[in-house]
Amino acid sequence: MADDISLPSTVLPAGARPAPLIDPFQRAITYLRISVTDRCDLRCAYCMSENMQFLPKRDLLSLEELDRLCGVFIARGVRKLRITGGEPLVRRDIMHLFRRLSRHLESGALQELTLTTNGTQLARFAPELAALGVKRVNVSLDTLDAAKFKDITRRGDLPVVLGGIEAARKAGMQVKINAVALRDVNGDEIPDMIAWAHGLGMDMTLIEVMPLGEIEADRTDQFLPLSVARQRLESRYTLTPLPDRTGGPARYVRVEETGGRLGFITPLTHNFCESCNRVRLTCTGQLYLCLGQEDSADLRAVLRATQDDAVLARAVEEAISRKPKGHDFVIERQRPAAVPRHMSVTGG
Ligand code: SAM
Ligand code: SF4
């Protein structure tokens, strides 16, 4: 077994509710996204380069360290955890972490445990994830055309992912489809993908390409502003804005013809920072306070220096006190990328 996770970690007594972490702009930080690996079995062209240099395994937090750190965040008022990556389900023994974290759902300290996945391993893991209390899963899928899928992901097999989605639905999980809008690649397909997803009762979210990490292509060639995608959609669908906000970057509409929900994540054309409730932990234990800024805190160093969770909690509090007001993404014909780290390191 790669990671032994038998150490005890912070569990709040049932019913206890800690005061949330508050940042300098009076935002309560209740949502932690955790990248558990930078590795992936796909190589989506907008996310990774063909020959990615992955981190040495010793640099990654062990599952035991991830569990301990999550416990500290939960004890400080984090109510929602999202496990991501890289591809979280390719991390060895990842189900041990889900098993450990599920005790916080049972105690009521944690409201939600979710994950974002490319779906390739979901058929295998969906039943256990559902049994552990994972009620919702985001599956990233940019096309329903098998050849295009292979192209975008440089190796993926569409039927495998569709099988994963089916397994998650069968297990009773609510599936949301995330699609990155890519000019000249899937732009024309978006209306049909919405009809497919909504036909199966799944929400769908469209994402703009963000300038994270060096890749071979120039992202200005991939960038399809969602303002344009939305205009095109309105020639086929009636979109009614919904008030639903999650503290995240998505804005939602109801598609009247399908009855389903559609989200738009538009970091480049719409500023969403004012209500930001989240921070991100990388697989090496760096806490990033904003997806689009470089400022971070090295929690791995603190984790490995002490067994005292109170010291760790103070390091978390100190980091949150530095959370910036917002980001400043601009996609321009320039290199290097606006933010040098890949999404697979910080966690999407
Ligand atoms: N491997 C998992 C997956 O694909 O769902 C989880 C990690 S992936 C980095 C999370 C999300 O980030 C995916 O929906 C992916 O499409 C998106 N993503 C990756 N790189 C991106 C970029 N440069 N701009 C916008 N979205 C990106
Ligand atoms: Fe892997 Fe997800 Fe990045 Fe695609 S988007 S390469 S599936 S981490």
Short mmCIF file of C-alpha atoms and ligand atoms in Angstrom, two decimals:
data_model
loop_
_atom_site.label_atom_id
_atom_site.label_comp_id
_atom_site.label_asym_id
_atom_site.label_seq_id
_atom_site.Cartn_x
_atom_site.Cartn_y
_atom_site.Cartn_z
CA MET A 1 0.00 0.00 0.00
CA ALA A 2 1.42 3.40 -0.98
CA ASP A 3 0.14 5.48 1.91
CA ASP A 4 -0.63 4.45 5.42
CA ILE A 5 -3.42 6.63 6.76
CA SER A 6 -3.94 5.24 10.20
CA LEU A 7 -3.01 8.40 12.15
CA PRO A 8 -5.82 10.15 13.99
CA SER A 9 -6.75 13.63 12.80
CA THR A 10 -9.03 16.43 13.82
CA VAL A 11 -12.70 15.49 14.05
CA LEU A 12 -15.15 17.92 15.57
CA PRO A 13 -17.72 16.63 18.03
CA ALA A 14 -21.11 16.03 16.38
CA GLY A 15 -23.10 19.23 15.99
CA ALA A 16 -20.16 21.55 16.70
CA ARG A 17 -19.83 24.33 14.13
CA PRO A 18 -16.58 26.35 14.12
CA ALA A 19 -16.49 30.02 13.19
CA PRO A 20 -15.50 30.27 9.53
CA LEU A 21 -12.23 31.69 8.30
CA ILE A 22 -12.80 35.28 7.19
CA ASP A 23 -10.49 36.95 4.67
CA PRO A 24 -9.53 40.65 4.61
CA PHE A 25 -12.51 41.40 2.34
CA GLN A 26 -14.98 39.85 4.78
CA ARG A 27 -15.51 36.74 2.62
CA ALA A 28 -16.07 33.52 4.59
CA ILE A 29 -13.77 30.80 3.25
CA THR A 30 -15.87 27.66 3.38
CA TYR A 31 -14.74 25.81 0.27
CA LEU A 32 -11.43 24.01 -0.30
CA ARG A 33 -10.41 22.48 -3.61
CA ILE A 34 -7.65 19.93 -3.35
CA SER A 35 -5.47 18.68 -6.15
CA VAL A 36 -4.37 15.19 -5.11
CA THR A 37 -2.03 14.60 -8.05
CA ASP A 38 -0.64 16.49 -11.03
CA ARG A 39 -0.71 13.30 -13.11
CA CYS A 40 -3.38 12.36 -15.58
CA ASP A 41 -4.19 9.59 -18.03
CA LEU A 42 -5.25 12.20 -20.64
CA ARG A 43 -3.37 15.17 -22.14
CA CYS A 44 -6.07 17.70 -23.02
CA ALA A 45 -4.46 20.13 -25.43
CA TYR A 46 -5.55 23.29 -23.55
CA CYS A 47 -4.45 21.88 -20.18
CA MET A 48 -1.17 20.02 -20.64
CA SER A 49 1.68 19.80 -23.06
CA GLU A 50 2.25 16.49 -24.84
CA ASN A 51 5.37 15.72 -22.82
CA MET A 52 4.49 16.87 -19.34
CA GLN A 53 7.17 16.72 -16.69
CA PHE A 54 5.32 15.44 -13.65
CA LEU A 55 6.46 16.09 -10.10
CA PRO A 56 8.58 13.52 -8.28
CA LYS A 57 6.33 11.45 -6.03
CA ARG A 58 8.23 12.45 -2.88
CA ASP A 59 7.08 16.05 -3.41
CA LEU A 60 3.41 15.08 -3.19
CA LEU A 61 1.54 15.10 0.07
CA SER A 62 0.80 11.58 1.23
CA LEU A 63 -2.85 10.59 1.61
CA GLU A 64 -2.30 10.72 5.36
CA GLU A 65 -1.02 14.31 5.10
CA LEU A 66 -3.92 15.29 2.86
CA ASP A 67 -6.36 13.82 5.36
CA ARG A 68 -4.74 15.66 8.27
CA LEU A 69 -4.74 18.97 6.43
CA CYS A 70 -8.38 18.59 5.36
CA GLY A 71 -9.26 17.89 9.00
CA VAL A 72 -7.66 21.19 10.01
CA PHE A 73 -9.56 23.13 7.35
CA ILE A 74 -12.82 21.49 8.40
CA ALA A 75 -12.12 22.30 12.05
CA ARG A 76 -11.71 25.93 10.91
CA GLY A 77 -15.10 26.03 9.21
CA VAL A 78 -14.59 24.66 5.71
CA ARG A 79 -17.88 23.00 4.74
CA LYS A 80 -17.21 21.81 1.25
CA LEU A 81 -14.31 19.84 -0.21
CA ARG A 82 -13.74 19.17 -3.88
CA ILE A 83 -11.11 16.60 -4.82
CA THR A 84 -9.48 17.30 -8.15
CA GLY A 85 -6.16 17.11 -9.96
CA GLY A 86 -4.66 16.21 -12.47
CA GLU A 87 -6.93 13.24 -12.57
CA PRO A 88 -7.83 12.43 -8.96
CA LEU A 89 -8.96 8.87 -9.69
CA VAL A 90 -5.54 7.86 -11.05
CA ARG A 91 -3.85 8.59 -7.71
CA ARG A 92 -2.94 5.26 -6.14
CA ASP A 93 -5.26 4.26 -3.27
CA ILE A 94 -7.29 7.44 -3.64
CA MET A 95 -10.35 5.67 -2.22
CA HIS A 96 -8.56 5.55 1.15
CA LEU A 97 -8.70 9.33 1.24
CA PHE A 98 -12.41 9.37 0.36
CA ARG A 99 -13.05 6.76 3.05
CA ARG A 100 -11.23 8.87 5.63
CA LEU A 101 -12.89 12.13 4.61
CA SER A 102 -16.37 10.64 4.64
CA ARG A 103 -16.28 10.57 8.47
CA HIS A 104 -16.64 14.37 8.40
CA LEU A 105 -19.84 13.95 6.39
CA GLU A 106 -21.12 11.51 8.98
CA SER A 107 -20.32 13.91 11.83
CA GLY A 108 -22.06 16.74 9.98
CA ALA A 109 -18.93 18.95 10.06
CA LEU A 110 -18.66 18.67 6.31
CA GLN A 111 -21.64 19.51 4.15
CA GLU A 112 -20.33 18.21 0.87
CA LEU A 113 -17.55 16.06 -0.52
CA THR A 114 -17.30 16.13 -4.30
CA LEU A 115 -14.86 15.55 -7.09
CA THR A 116 -13.99 16.72 -10.57
CA THR A 117 -12.87 13.96 -12.89
CA ASN A 118 -12.33 13.18 -16.54
CA GLY A 119 -14.53 10.11 -16.04
CA THR A 120 -12.12 7.48 -17.34
CA GLN A 121 -12.06 5.59 -14.02
CA LEU A 122 -15.59 6.36 -12.86
CA ALA A 123 -17.13 3.06 -13.87
CA ARG A 124 -14.80 1.38 -11.37
CA PHE A 125 -15.18 3.85 -8.49
CA ALA A 126 -18.71 5.28 -8.75
CA PRO A 127 -20.48 2.72 -6.53
CA GLU A 128 -18.05 3.17 -3.62
CA LEU A 129 -17.94 6.96 -4.00
CA ALA A 130 -21.72 7.07 -3.81
CA ALA A 131 -21.75 4.75 -0.80
CA LEU A 132 -19.29 7.06 0.97
CA GLY A 133 -21.63 10.03 0.58
CA VAL A 134 -20.31 11.66 -2.60
CA LYS A 135 -23.59 12.90 -4.03
CA ARG A 136 -22.35 15.01 -6.91
CA VAL A 137 -19.57 14.64 -9.44
CA ASN A 138 -18.35 16.98 -12.16
CA VAL A 139 -17.24 15.20 -15.30
CA SER A 140 -15.20 17.12 -17.86
CA LEU A 141 -16.22 16.37 -21.42
CA ASP A 142 -15.69 18.74 -24.32
CA THR A 143 -17.24 16.77 -27.18
CA LEU A 144 -19.50 13.82 -27.97
CA ASP A 145 -17.59 13.01 -31.15
CA ALA A 146 -15.21 10.11 -30.51
CA ALA A 147 -12.59 11.25 -33.05
CA LYS A 148 -12.61 14.80 -31.74
CA PHE A 149 -12.41 13.49 -28.18
CA LYS A 150 -9.28 11.55 -29.06
CA ASP A 151 -7.89 14.68 -30.66
CA ILE A 152 -8.59 17.05 -27.78
CA THR A 153 -7.40 14.63 -25.10
CA ARG A 154 -4.58 13.25 -27.32
CA ARG A 155 -5.48 9.68 -26.22
CA GLY A 156 -8.92 9.39 -24.65
CA ASP A 157 -11.62 6.86 -25.46
CA LEU A 158 -15.07 8.47 -25.49
CA PRO A 159 -17.12 5.29 -24.78
CA VAL A 160 -15.09 4.71 -21.60
CA VAL A 161 -16.02 8.17 -20.31
CA LEU A 162 -19.66 7.75 -21.31
CA GLY A 163 -19.64 4.44 -19.43
CA GLY A 164 -18.24 6.25 -16.38
CA ILE A 165 -21.00 8.86 -16.53
CA GLU A 166 -23.61 6.11 -16.81
CA ALA A 167 -22.14 4.30 -13.81
CA ALA A 168 -22.19 7.47 -11.71
CA ARG A 169 -25.83 8.13 -12.63
CA LYS A 170 -26.76 4.52 -11.87
CA ALA A 171 -25.07 4.83 -8.48
CA GLY A 172 -27.38 7.76 -7.76
CA MET A 173 -24.86 10.58 -8.10
CA GLN A 174 -25.83 13.85 -9.67
CA VAL A 175 -23.52 14.42 -12.63
CA LYS A 176 -22.61 17.83 -14.01
CA ILE A 177 -20.85 18.08 -17.34
CA ASN A 178 -18.06 20.67 -17.66
CA ALA A 179 -17.04 21.61 -21.19
CA VAL A 180 -14.29 24.02 -22.15
CA ALA A 181 -15.47 26.15 -25.08
CA LEU A 182 -12.86 25.81 -27.83
CA ARG A 183 -13.09 27.92 -30.94
CA ASP A 184 -13.19 25.89 -34.18
CA VAL A 185 -13.24 22.66 -32.13
CA ASN A 186 -16.50 22.27 -30.24
CA GLY A 187 -18.20 25.65 -30.72
CA ASP A 188 -20.76 24.22 -33.16
CA GLU A 189 -21.45 21.21 -30.98
CA ILE A 190 -22.39 23.04 -27.80
CA PRO A 191 -26.17 23.23 -28.44
CA ASP A 192 -26.33 19.47 -29.08
CA MET A 193 -24.24 18.71 -26.00
CA ILE A 194 -26.66 20.77 -23.91
CA ALA A 195 -29.61 18.82 -25.34
CA TRP A 196 -27.82 15.53 -24.54
CA ALA A 197 -26.84 16.49 -20.99
CA HIS A 198 -30.19 18.00 -20.10
CA GLY A 199 -31.98 15.05 -21.71
CA LEU A 200 -30.25 12.83 -19.11
CA GLY A 201 -31.03 15.24 -16.27
CA MET A 202 -27.45 16.55 -15.99
CA ASP A 203 -26.54 20.22 -15.57
CA MET A 204 -23.88 21.54 -17.89
CA THR A 205 -21.29 24.28 -17.46
CA LEU A 206 -19.27 25.97 -20.16
CA ILE A 207 -15.77 27.17 -19.27
CA GLU A 208 -13.56 29.73 -20.96
CA VAL A 209 -9.95 28.75 -21.61
CA MET A 210 -7.73 30.27 -18.95
CA PRO A 211 -4.06 31.18 -19.39
CA LEU A 212 -2.65 28.63 -16.93
CA GLY A 213 0.66 26.93 -17.65
CA GLU A 214 2.71 26.58 -20.81
CA ILE A 215 1.28 24.42 -23.60
CA GLU A 216 2.24 23.99 -27.25
CA ALA A 217 -0.69 25.93 -28.71
CA ASP A 218 -1.30 29.64 -28.45
CA ARG A 219 -4.41 29.99 -26.30
CA THR A 220 -5.64 32.97 -28.31
CA ASP A 221 -6.32 30.42 -31.07
CA GLN A 222 -8.40 28.29 -28.67
CA PHE A 223 -10.25 31.10 -26.95
CA LEU A 224 -13.98 31.25 -27.59
CA PRO A 225 -15.49 34.03 -25.46
CA LEU A 226 -18.61 32.72 -23.78
CA SER A 227 -20.33 36.00 -24.61
CA VAL A 228 -20.09 34.84 -28.26
CA ALA A 229 -21.10 31.23 -27.44
CA ARG A 230 -24.08 32.53 -25.49
CA GLN A 231 -25.22 34.76 -28.33
CA ARG A 232 -25.12 31.79 -30.70
CA LEU A 233 -27.05 29.65 -28.21
CA GLU A 234 -29.77 32.25 -28.02
CA SER A 235 -30.64 31.65 -31.66
CA ARG A 236 -31.75 28.13 -30.66
CA TYR A 237 -32.62 28.33 -26.98
CA THR A 238 -34.40 30.67 -24.59
CA LEU A 239 -32.02 31.36 -21.70
CA THR A 240 -33.54 32.66 -18.46
CA PRO A 241 -30.99 33.92 -15.90
CA LEU A 242 -31.18 32.15 -12.55
CA PRO A 243 -30.21 33.71 -9.24
CA ASP A 244 -28.24 30.54 -8.21
CA ARG A 245 -24.74 31.44 -7.02
CA THR A 246 -22.32 29.01 -5.47
CA GLY A 247 -19.68 31.53 -4.39
CA GLY A 248 -17.83 30.34 -7.47
CA PRO A 249 -17.28 31.75 -10.90
CA ALA A 250 -20.34 30.18 -12.55
CA ARG A 251 -23.49 32.10 -13.48
CA TYR A 252 -26.51 30.02 -14.36
CA VAL A 253 -29.43 30.17 -16.76
CA ARG A 254 -32.37 27.86 -17.33
CA VAL A 255 -32.68 26.57 -20.88
CA GLU A 256 -36.44 26.79 -21.32
CA GLU A 257 -36.62 24.27 -24.18
CA THR A 258 -34.84 21.53 -22.19
CA GLY A 259 -35.72 22.56 -18.64
CA GLY A 260 -32.05 22.09 -17.63
CA ARG A 261 -29.50 24.38 -16.02
CA LEU A 262 -26.56 25.81 -17.90
CA GLY A 263 -23.61 27.52 -16.21
CA PHE A 264 -21.07 29.92 -17.66
CA ILE A 265 -17.61 30.21 -16.12
CA THR A 266 -16.21 33.38 -17.61
CA PRO A 267 -13.11 34.47 -15.75
CA LEU A 268 -11.90 36.46 -18.74
CA THR A 269 -15.03 38.32 -19.69
CA HIS A 270 -16.68 38.69 -16.33
CA ASN A 271 -15.16 39.36 -12.95
CA PHE A 272 -16.45 36.91 -10.36
CA CYS A 273 -14.11 37.57 -7.47
CA GLU A 274 -16.31 39.63 -5.18
CA SER A 275 -18.12 36.60 -3.79
CA CYS A 276 -15.17 34.16 -3.85
CA ASN A 277 -15.42 31.69 -0.94
CA ARG A 278 -12.62 29.29 -1.92
CA VAL A 279 -8.95 28.49 -1.71
CA ARG A 280 -6.96 25.79 -3.48
CA LEU A 281 -4.45 23.30 -2.19
CA THR A 282 -1.94 21.85 -4.64
CA CYS A 283 -0.77 18.25 -4.52
CA THR A 284 2.49 19.50 -2.98
CA GLY A 285 0.73 21.31 -0.15
CA GLN A 286 0.91 24.86 -1.47
CA LEU A 287 -2.20 26.80 -0.58
CA TYR A 288 -3.15 29.18 -3.38
CA LEU A 289 -5.42 31.94 -2.28
CA CYS A 290 -6.58 32.78 -5.80
CA LEU A 291 -6.54 30.70 -9.01
CA GLY A 292 -5.12 33.65 -10.93
CA GLN A 293 -2.48 34.94 -8.49
CA GLU A 294 0.92 33.63 -7.48
CA ASP A 295 0.73 34.27 -3.73
CA SER A 296 0.68 31.00 -1.78
CA ALA A 297 1.52 29.42 1.57
CA ASP A 298 3.73 26.36 1.99
CA LEU A 299 1.60 24.15 4.24
CA ARG A 300 3.70 21.06 3.50
CA ALA A 301 6.64 22.60 5.35
CA VAL A 302 4.43 23.24 8.40
CA LEU A 303 2.82 19.79 8.15
CA ARG A 304 6.16 18.06 8.11
CA ALA A 305 7.65 20.24 10.86
CA THR A 306 5.01 19.59 13.51
CA GLN A 307 2.38 17.11 14.62
CA ASP A 308 0.52 19.94 16.35
CA ASP A 309 -2.65 20.76 14.42
CA ALA A 310 -2.99 24.09 16.24
CA VAL A 311 0.24 25.27 14.57
CA LEU A 312 -1.10 24.11 11.21
CA ALA A 313 -4.40 25.91 11.82
CA ARG A 314 -2.49 29.13 12.55
CA ALA A 315 -0.58 28.76 9.26
CA VAL A 316 -3.91 28.37 7.45
CA GLU A 317 -5.32 31.45 9.19
CA GLU A 318 -2.22 33.47 8.32
CA ALA A 319 -2.56 32.45 4.65
CA ILE A 320 -6.25 33.38 4.51
CA SER A 321 -5.38 36.79 5.93
CA ARG A 322 -3.43 37.34 2.69
CA LYS A 323 -6.21 36.34 0.27
CA PRO A 324 -6.20 38.94 -2.51
CA LYS A 325 -9.28 40.74 -3.69
CA GLY A 326 -9.20 39.18 -7.16
CA HIS A 327 -7.29 38.15 -10.24
CA ASP A 328 -6.16 39.88 -13.37
CA PHE A 329 -6.32 37.38 -16.24
CA VAL A 330 -5.76 38.66 -19.74
CA ILE A 331 -5.30 36.40 -22.75
CA GLU A 332 -2.86 38.15 -25.05
CA ARG A 333 -0.59 36.99 -27.79
CA GLN A 334 2.27 36.69 -25.38
CA ARG A 335 4.34 34.11 -23.63
CA PRO A 336 4.83 33.01 -20.96
CA ALA A 337 1.31 32.18 -19.80
CA ALA A 338 -0.24 34.73 -17.42
CA VAL A 339 0.04 32.20 -14.61
CA PRO A 340 2.92 29.75 -15.07
CA ARG A 341 1.44 26.76 -13.21
CA HIS A 342 -0.85 24.36 -15.04
CA MET A 343 -4.45 23.88 -13.96
CA SER A 344 -3.53 20.25 -13.24
CA VAL A 345 -1.18 21.39 -10.47
CA THR A 346 -3.48 23.89 -8.80
CA GLY A 347 -6.63 21.88 -9.43
CA GLY A 348 -9.44 23.02 -11.70
N1 SAM B 1 -8.78 15.80 -14.65
C1 SAM B 1 -10.00 16.27 -14.09
C2 SAM B 1 -10.93 16.80 -15.14
O1 SAM B 1 -10.50 17.00 -16.29
O2 SAM B 1 -12.08 17.03 -14.80
C3 SAM B 1 -9.83 17.30 -13.02
C4 SAM B 1 -8.78 18.36 -13.21
S1 SAM B 1 -9.00 19.42 -14.61
C5 SAM B 1 -7.57 20.45 -14.46
C6 SAM B 1 -10.38 20.41 -14.06
C7 SAM B 1 -11.07 21.25 -15.11
O3 SAM B 1 -10.18 22.25 -15.56
C8 SAM B 1 -11.52 20.50 -16.33
O4 SAM B 1 -12.90 20.75 -16.53
C9 SAM B 1 -10.71 21.09 -17.45
O5 SAM B 1 -11.42 21.10 -18.65
C10 SAM B 1 -10.41 22.46 -16.93
N2 SAM B 1 -9.21 23.08 -17.48
C11 SAM B 1 -7.96 22.59 -17.58
N3 SAM B 1 -7.10 23.50 -18.10
C12 SAM B 1 -7.84 24.60 -18.36
C13 SAM B 1 -7.55 25.88 -18.89
N4 SAM B 1 -6.32 26.22 -19.26
N5 SAM B 1 -8.58 26.78 -18.99
C14 SAM B 1 -9.82 26.45 -18.59
N6 SAM B 1 -10.16 25.26 -18.08
C15 SAM B 1 -9.19 24.35 -17.96
FE1 SF4 B 2 -6.18 15.66 -17.46
FE2 SF4 B 2 -8.27 17.06 -16.63
FE3 SF4 B 2 -6.11 18.31 -17.64
FE4 SF4 B 2 -7.65 16.91 -19.27
S1 SF4 B 2 -8.25 18.71 -18.12
S2 SF4 B 2 -5.40 16.81 -19.16
S3 SF4 B 2 -8.33 15.28 -17.98
S4 SF4 B 2 -6.19 17.15 -15.79
#
